[in-house]
């Protein structure tokens, strides 16, 4: 597999570092799409296999209650699976203190943390207090993965036999210096190759040099030509994941004016696997009963952008709250040019819809300090 070839040397470095007696923790850093999670999991699995240890994974802010000796722990999704929640500082402190205590109490437990570089920078002042967790930094920006994927991309596009395929108009300059520089080349290459048979995505990327715009255009084409698949994808986006073991939200389906049923996920499973995958945090083999998530957080972000562009009120009233808190920012951020590439902005009317919803759910106090509410209140003053 491409991932295995491209990151083998990086994984070996991580395993060697973790094998040092005085190293209890490493942090895998990188930008969106620089294979942080894949790299960290390969390191965890290879180290566990070599040492004959157990391993366990946790999505922040989850943390292990108890840990046996000879266990390696991976904690990913810091401050939010898709982006920075901005309201998780206290949770981060609790998780860091808990992990620090585990490493202090257990002589044969090791830890891998996975965190986006920009998120770490946003919270550097708080996190550097926990020096024992963050001292061994492993930055994938410095590991030449982009070069590996650039060469792979040139090889694949050169071998494409489709007459007048748009992939022949793409080049490494576009991948490196487009409007989507925040997104790592490994992910851009994987997206282009994964959906290579969709002309609208390749044409859009060739025209815009922007992988987010290209994916939005791809979802627009899916809505028009493969409606049931589109609706399954967007239902999963609204909920955050799809699980056959949980109730199917008929009310949401009605609100979205969708026609799909629970059986639609089985009927279109082959096509849906291009966007969704079964996920498990345990060592056990995943089963079809496991929850389905987007195969990469960025693909979720693209789906969220498409729905938000279509109908902001639907998002504010019905989308899972975690995604809103991580991806939606006040209008002032756009004006002040602090809005990131993956974020969207909301005006006061949109924010009020969300405020009313959170009030009904009893969640408003938890998110009162989120910029969506603080900045909007300041604008009103």
XYZ file of C-alpha atoms in Angstrom:
381
model
C 0.000 0.000 0.000
C 1.052 3.605 -0.638
C 0.920 4.562 3.048
C 3.074 1.628 4.072
C 5.770 2.437 1.508
C 5.807 6.193 2.121
C 5.997 6.166 5.912
C 8.049 3.034 6.619
C 11.201 4.982 7.453
C 9.225 7.449 9.606
C 7.600 4.608 11.547
C 10.969 2.984 12.166
C 12.276 6.264 13.581
C 9.299 6.474 15.937
C 9.684 2.892 17.142
C 13.404 3.411 17.776
C 12.677 6.582 19.759
C 9.980 4.898 21.855
C 12.310 1.983 22.534
C 14.723 4.225 24.448
C 14.489 3.501 28.158
C 14.120 7.142 29.202
C 11.433 7.961 26.594
C 7.893 7.478 27.872
C 6.026 9.648 25.381
C 6.289 10.993 21.825
C 4.142 13.557 20.016
C 3.413 13.179 16.294
C 2.864 16.623 14.755
C 1.852 17.698 11.272
C -0.634 19.605 9.176
C -3.987 18.378 7.907
C -3.391 15.487 5.558
C 0.236 14.831 6.490
C -0.577 11.317 7.711
C -0.271 12.033 11.424
C -2.847 9.484 12.561
C -1.713 6.787 10.126
C 1.905 7.254 11.117
C 1.113 7.201 14.826
C -0.962 4.029 14.520
C 1.737 2.259 12.532
C 4.280 3.240 15.206
C 1.959 1.985 17.946
C 1.259 -1.328 16.230
C 4.871 -1.988 15.251
C 6.161 -1.124 18.726
C 3.503 -3.325 20.367
C 4.348 -6.211 18.063
C 8.097 -5.874 18.633
C 7.776 -5.604 22.424
C 4.821 -8.016 22.709
C 2.797 -5.282 24.428
C -0.908 -4.451 24.246
C -2.111 -1.218 22.728
C -5.165 1.029 23.141
C -6.461 4.138 21.370
C -8.519 6.998 22.766
C -10.163 9.953 21.066
C -9.688 13.145 23.100
C -11.128 13.931 25.627
C -11.532 10.224 26.403
C -8.800 8.769 28.579
C -8.058 5.327 30.051
C -9.495 4.584 33.491
C -6.903 1.928 34.236
C -3.870 0.774 32.276
C -1.972 -2.497 32.588
C 1.788 -2.597 32.435
C 3.260 -3.276 28.999
C 0.669 -1.149 27.204
C 1.197 1.583 24.642
C -1.532 4.245 24.504
C -2.405 6.514 21.573
C -4.495 9.666 22.116
C -5.714 11.468 18.977
C -8.227 14.181 18.058
C -6.918 16.754 20.549
C -9.315 19.693 20.970
C -11.631 18.217 18.330
C -11.689 15.529 15.675
C -12.208 18.027 12.828
C -10.792 21.270 14.191
C -10.099 23.238 17.374
C -13.203 23.372 19.601
C -11.811 26.394 21.541
C -13.778 25.340 24.650
C -11.663 22.316 25.585
C -8.885 23.919 27.632
C -10.100 22.440 30.910
C -10.579 19.031 29.325
C -7.033 19.185 27.942
C -5.680 19.968 31.399
C -7.558 17.014 32.907
C -6.362 14.618 30.196
C -2.748 15.801 30.467
C -2.708 15.445 34.250
C -4.286 11.996 34.014
C -1.759 10.807 31.420
C 1.141 12.280 33.392
C 0.041 10.346 36.476
C -0.216 7.098 34.477
C 3.333 7.477 33.183
C 4.560 8.255 36.674
C 2.797 5.283 38.284
C 3.502 2.693 35.559
C 7.072 1.805 34.634
C 6.139 -0.064 31.444
C 3.545 2.150 29.807
C 4.320 4.400 26.850
C 2.311 7.074 25.120
C 1.834 8.470 21.603
C 0.007 11.782 21.201
C -1.244 12.968 17.797
C -1.828 16.689 17.307
C -2.028 19.173 14.463
C 0.832 21.669 14.523
C -1.488 24.687 14.361
C -3.640 23.369 17.208
C -0.549 22.866 19.359
C 0.533 26.435 18.602
C -2.900 27.725 19.672
C -2.577 25.982 23.052
C 1.199 25.945 23.472
C 1.151 27.964 26.684
C -1.147 25.472 28.403
C 0.403 22.286 27.020
C 4.067 23.022 27.643
C 3.388 22.799 31.367
C 3.275 19.062 30.801
C 6.853 18.727 29.645
C 7.003 14.977 30.246
C 4.295 14.459 27.626
C 5.411 16.896 24.937
C 9.229 16.907 25.074
C 9.805 14.352 22.278
C 8.327 16.060 19.223
C 8.080 14.147 15.971
C 7.212 16.656 13.229
C 6.059 15.099 9.954
C 6.674 18.408 8.180
C 10.357 17.509 8.382
C 10.066 13.939 7.099
C 9.821 14.557 3.318
C 6.517 12.703 2.981
C 5.411 15.338 0.482
C 8.346 14.401 -1.746
C 7.403 10.711 -1.563
C 3.821 11.453 -2.569
C 4.835 13.901 -5.274
C 6.888 11.213 -6.990
C 4.059 8.701 -6.581
C 1.593 11.192 -8.066
C 3.783 11.809 -11.109
C 4.092 8.078 -11.663
C 0.319 7.467 -11.413
C -0.726 10.358 -13.666
C 1.905 9.403 -16.238
C 0.472 5.879 -16.362
C -3.152 7.100 -16.793
C -4.442 5.913 -20.180
C -7.743 7.827 -20.162
C -7.880 10.044 -23.231
C -7.830 13.771 -22.348
C -8.041 12.986 -18.627
C -7.805 16.143 -16.530
C -5.182 14.530 -14.322
C -2.639 15.236 -17.083
C -3.206 18.969 -16.495
C -2.254 18.648 -12.842
C 1.327 19.043 -11.740
C 3.397 19.198 -8.587
C 3.440 23.010 -8.664
C -0.340 23.032 -8.332
C -0.174 20.537 -5.468
C 2.491 22.519 -3.628
C 1.458 26.116 -4.286
C -2.289 26.125 -4.793
C -4.925 27.908 -2.709
C -4.998 24.881 -0.395
C -1.488 25.010 1.076
C -2.850 24.160 4.528
C -3.655 20.655 3.257
C -0.770 18.194 3.033
C 0.277 16.804 -0.327
C -0.226 13.175 0.839
C -3.933 13.827 1.371
C -4.364 15.822 -1.838
C -2.751 13.030 -3.827
C -4.906 10.406 -2.121
C -8.126 12.341 -2.824
C -7.275 12.929 -6.482
C -6.397 9.280 -7.025
C -9.335 7.950 -4.991
C -11.896 9.929 -6.996
C -9.928 9.904 -10.249
C -12.963 8.588 -12.138
C -15.013 11.701 -11.292
C -14.275 14.248 -14.013
C -15.836 17.168 -12.168
C -13.372 16.848 -9.270
C -10.330 16.794 -11.538
C -11.639 19.681 -13.655
C -12.446 21.736 -10.570
C -9.025 21.162 -9.052
C -7.293 21.951 -12.347
C -9.217 25.242 -12.533
C -9.145 26.303 -8.877
C -5.955 24.762 -7.425
C -8.092 24.177 -4.337
C -8.911 20.674 -3.044
C -11.751 21.927 -0.797
C -13.445 23.624 -3.747
C -12.917 20.479 -5.829
C -14.545 18.267 -3.186
C -17.484 20.677 -2.851
C -17.984 20.459 -6.623
C -17.725 16.681 -6.328
C -20.521 16.580 -3.744
C -22.606 18.861 -5.942
C -22.260 16.358 -8.790
C -23.107 13.464 -6.467
C -26.282 15.241 -5.376
C -27.336 15.568 -8.999
C -26.300 12.183 -10.394
C -26.059 9.763 -7.431
C -28.652 11.166 -5.067
C -29.008 8.210 -2.686
C -25.245 7.996 -2.139
C -25.117 11.757 -1.608
C -27.923 11.599 0.959
C -26.249 8.770 2.885
C -23.012 10.780 3.000
C -24.724 13.973 4.158
C -26.846 12.148 6.740
C -23.585 10.804 8.183
C -22.162 14.325 8.138
C -25.111 15.737 10.073
C -24.957 13.020 12.736
C -21.159 12.855 12.789
C -21.068 9.114 12.084
C -23.394 6.296 11.036
C -24.204 3.232 13.125
C -26.623 0.431 12.367
C -26.951 -0.260 16.084
C -28.397 3.200 16.787
C -31.806 4.510 15.811
C -32.193 5.950 12.332
C -33.181 9.614 12.634
C -36.360 9.779 10.548
C -37.059 13.328 11.735
C -33.696 14.524 10.421
C -34.315 12.745 7.118
C -37.593 14.644 6.828
C -35.982 17.983 7.723
C -33.302 17.431 5.073
C -35.957 16.384 2.520
C -34.030 13.170 1.895
C -35.536 9.969 0.481
C -33.079 7.426 1.905
C -33.944 4.693 4.395
C -31.769 2.666 6.730
C -31.568 -0.037 4.043
C -29.997 2.507 1.664
C -26.691 2.131 3.510
C -26.646 -1.587 2.716
C -27.865 -1.114 -0.846
C -25.080 1.374 -1.623
C -22.410 0.012 0.726
C -19.845 -0.598 -2.034
C -19.956 3.026 -3.204
C -20.200 4.419 0.322
C -16.955 2.695 1.286
C -15.204 5.255 -0.896
C -16.230 7.895 1.647
C -16.928 6.057 4.907
C -15.168 3.311 6.828
C -15.894 1.201 9.858
C -13.863 2.333 12.823
C -12.815 0.664 16.073
C -10.420 1.826 18.791
C -9.756 -1.711 20.004
C -7.303 -4.375 18.857
C -10.229 -6.508 17.748
C -11.050 -6.699 14.064
C -13.746 -4.211 13.080
C -17.134 -5.633 12.151
C -19.881 -4.264 9.960
C -21.770 -3.380 13.151
C -19.138 -0.797 14.062
C -19.715 2.929 13.549
C -18.971 4.428 10.139
C -16.877 7.604 9.963
C -15.492 9.543 7.021
C -12.182 7.971 5.991
C -10.427 11.265 6.725
C -11.579 14.239 8.837
C -10.987 16.544 5.877
C -13.566 14.656 3.790
C -16.042 15.323 6.603
C -15.037 19.002 6.562
C -15.710 19.183 2.813
C -19.169 17.658 3.266
C -19.872 20.093 6.105
C -18.823 23.043 3.905
C -21.135 21.910 1.130
C -24.146 21.634 3.431
C -23.331 24.916 5.176
C -23.099 26.682 1.835
C -26.497 25.276 0.850
C -28.390 26.020 4.054
C -26.820 27.517 7.182
C -29.995 27.233 9.235
C -30.208 23.463 8.670
C -26.674 23.145 10.051
C -27.290 25.388 13.051
C -30.559 23.673 13.930
C -29.746 20.023 13.233
C -26.058 19.233 12.680
C -24.101 17.608 15.516
C -22.973 20.306 17.935
C -19.324 19.197 18.021
C -18.863 19.939 14.327
C -20.458 23.380 14.630
C -18.248 24.344 17.554
C -15.144 23.167 15.748
C -15.796 24.586 12.281
C -18.044 27.648 12.585
C -16.631 31.032 13.633
C -18.174 34.513 13.973
C -18.196 36.926 11.029
C -15.620 39.095 12.788
C -12.993 36.395 12.159
C -13.453 36.778 8.412
C -13.288 40.565 8.687
C -10.133 40.346 10.838
C -8.671 37.688 8.518
C -8.309 35.127 11.313
C -10.690 32.626 9.670
C -8.765 29.530 8.642
C -9.053 27.659 5.345
C -11.276 24.934 6.824
C -13.574 27.212 8.864
C -16.839 28.941 7.913
C -18.356 32.068 9.399
C -21.811 32.797 10.791
C -23.678 36.078 11.102
C -25.639 37.137 14.188
C -28.866 35.596 12.898
C -27.215 32.190 12.446
C -25.631 32.389 15.880
C -28.986 33.151 17.458
C -30.435 29.959 15.963
C -27.615 28.004 17.558
C -27.991 29.822 20.879
C -31.688 28.925 21.055
C -30.922 25.298 20.193
C -28.208 24.975 22.840
C -30.481 26.620 25.397
C -33.132 23.951 24.771
C -30.500 21.187 24.977
C -29.077 22.551 28.227
C -25.649 23.042 26.619
C -25.403 26.820 26.394
C -23.417 27.253 29.604
C -20.788 24.745 28.392
C -20.155 26.792 25.240
C -20.793 30.303 26.585
C -17.125 31.269 26.143
C -16.964 30.101 22.512
C -16.102 33.002 20.152
C -19.415 32.461 18.340
C -21.190 33.812 21.415
C -18.550 36.072 22.971
C -17.693 37.897 19.750
C -21.341 38.245 18.731
C -22.174 39.708 22.148
C -19.298 42.191 21.781
C -20.524 43.195 18.312
C -23.984 43.825 19.746
C -22.478 46.148 22.337
